[in-house]
CSV table of C-alpha atoms in Angstrom, one decimal:
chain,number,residue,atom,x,y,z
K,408,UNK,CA,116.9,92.3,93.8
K,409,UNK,CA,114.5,89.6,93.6
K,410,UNK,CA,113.5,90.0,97.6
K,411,UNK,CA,113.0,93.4,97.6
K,412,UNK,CA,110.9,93.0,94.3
K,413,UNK,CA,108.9,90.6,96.5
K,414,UNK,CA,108.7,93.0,99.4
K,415,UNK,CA,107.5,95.7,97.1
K,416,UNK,CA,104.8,93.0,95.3
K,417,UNK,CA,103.3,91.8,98.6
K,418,UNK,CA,103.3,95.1,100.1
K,419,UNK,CA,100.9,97.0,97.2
K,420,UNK,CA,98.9,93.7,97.5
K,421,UNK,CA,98.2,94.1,101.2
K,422,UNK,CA,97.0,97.8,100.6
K,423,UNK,CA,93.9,98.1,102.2
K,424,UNK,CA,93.1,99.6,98.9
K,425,UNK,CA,94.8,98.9,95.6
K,426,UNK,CA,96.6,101.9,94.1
K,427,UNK,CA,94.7,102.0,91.7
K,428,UNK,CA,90.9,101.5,93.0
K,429,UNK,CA,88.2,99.6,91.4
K,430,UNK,CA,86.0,102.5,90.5
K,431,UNK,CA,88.6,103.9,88.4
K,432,UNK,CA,90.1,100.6,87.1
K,433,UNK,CA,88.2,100.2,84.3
K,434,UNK,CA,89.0,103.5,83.1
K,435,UNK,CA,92.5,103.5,83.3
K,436,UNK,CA,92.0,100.2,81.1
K,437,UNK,CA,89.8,102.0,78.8
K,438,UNK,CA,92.5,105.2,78.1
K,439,UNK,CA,95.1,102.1,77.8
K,440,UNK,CA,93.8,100.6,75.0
K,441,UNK,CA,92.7,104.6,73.7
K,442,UNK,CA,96.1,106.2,74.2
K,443,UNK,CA,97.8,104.5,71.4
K,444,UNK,CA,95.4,105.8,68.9
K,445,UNK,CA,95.5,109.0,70.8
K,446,UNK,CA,97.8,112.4,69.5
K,447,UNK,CA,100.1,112.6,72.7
K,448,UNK,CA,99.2,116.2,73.1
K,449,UNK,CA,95.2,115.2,73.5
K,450,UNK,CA,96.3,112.0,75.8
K,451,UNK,CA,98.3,113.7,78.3
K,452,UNK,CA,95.6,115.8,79.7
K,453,UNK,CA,93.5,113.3,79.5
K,454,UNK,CA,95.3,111.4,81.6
K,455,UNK,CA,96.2,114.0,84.0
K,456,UNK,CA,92.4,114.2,84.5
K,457,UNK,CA,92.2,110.6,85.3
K,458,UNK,CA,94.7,111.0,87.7
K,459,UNK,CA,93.2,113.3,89.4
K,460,UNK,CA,90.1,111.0,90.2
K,461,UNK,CA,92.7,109.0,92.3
K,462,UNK,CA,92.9,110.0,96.0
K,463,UNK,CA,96.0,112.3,97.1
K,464,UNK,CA,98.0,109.1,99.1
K,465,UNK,CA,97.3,106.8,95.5
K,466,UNK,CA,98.0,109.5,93.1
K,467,UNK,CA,101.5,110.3,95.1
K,468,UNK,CA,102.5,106.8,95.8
K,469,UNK,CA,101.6,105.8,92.3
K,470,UNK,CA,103.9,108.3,90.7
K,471,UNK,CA,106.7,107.8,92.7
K,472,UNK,CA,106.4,104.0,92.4
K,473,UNK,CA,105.9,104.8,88.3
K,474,UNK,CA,109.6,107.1,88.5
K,475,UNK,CA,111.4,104.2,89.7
K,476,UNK,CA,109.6,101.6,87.4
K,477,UNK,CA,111.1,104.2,84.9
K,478,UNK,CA,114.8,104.7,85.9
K,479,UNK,CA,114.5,100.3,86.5
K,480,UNK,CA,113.3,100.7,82.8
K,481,UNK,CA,116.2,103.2,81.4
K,482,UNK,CA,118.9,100.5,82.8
K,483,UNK,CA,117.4,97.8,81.0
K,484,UNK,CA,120.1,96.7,79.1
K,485,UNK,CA,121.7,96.3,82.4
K,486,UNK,CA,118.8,95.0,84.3
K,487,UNK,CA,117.1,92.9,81.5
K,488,UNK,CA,113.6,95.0,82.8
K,489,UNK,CA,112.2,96.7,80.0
K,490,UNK,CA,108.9,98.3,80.3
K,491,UNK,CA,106.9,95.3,79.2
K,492,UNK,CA,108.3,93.2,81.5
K,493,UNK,CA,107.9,95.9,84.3
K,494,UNK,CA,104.0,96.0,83.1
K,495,UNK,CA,103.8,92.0,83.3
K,496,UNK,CA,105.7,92.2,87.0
K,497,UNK,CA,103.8,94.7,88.5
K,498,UNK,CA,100.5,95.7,86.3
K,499,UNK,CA,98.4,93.5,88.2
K,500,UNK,CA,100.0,93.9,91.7
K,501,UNK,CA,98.4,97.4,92.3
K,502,UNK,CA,94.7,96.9,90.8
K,503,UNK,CA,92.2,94.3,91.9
């Protein structure tokens, strides 16, 4: 599991773009730190907007990179991944 972690890791690094580019990095931060304070039914379309400032390939690759981070996430008692330790793994792999 470990190696194809690491395959996964280097490979969103050695995107000639990062999934997530810099002119919209700092506003995914930005509804990070907002969305907590946020009523969920005001968040999700906000976020939906955001996403759709990410190109096609990013926005697709992104979600289905974000539905297996989840179902790694829904074995954690099993896999010892929860979604903080899927953040700290992977948060800073896809972002400059």
């Amino acid at each position: 599991i470990g190696a194809l972690t690491s395959v996964l890791k280097h490979y969103l690094r050695e995107l000639p773009e990062p999934l997530i580019p810099s002119d919209t990095h700092d506003l995914f931060l930005d509804f990070g730190e907002r969305a907590t304070s946020t009523p969920p039914d005001a968040a999700l379309p906000a976020m939906r907007r955001l996403l759709k400032r990410l190109p096609d390939a990013h926005r697709a690759t992104l979600g289905r990179l974000c539905l297996h981070l989840k179902r790694v996430d829904q074995h954690a008692a099993t896999t010892r991944m929860t979604s903080r330790n899927l953040g700290l793994v992977f948060g800073r792999t896809w972002t400059y």
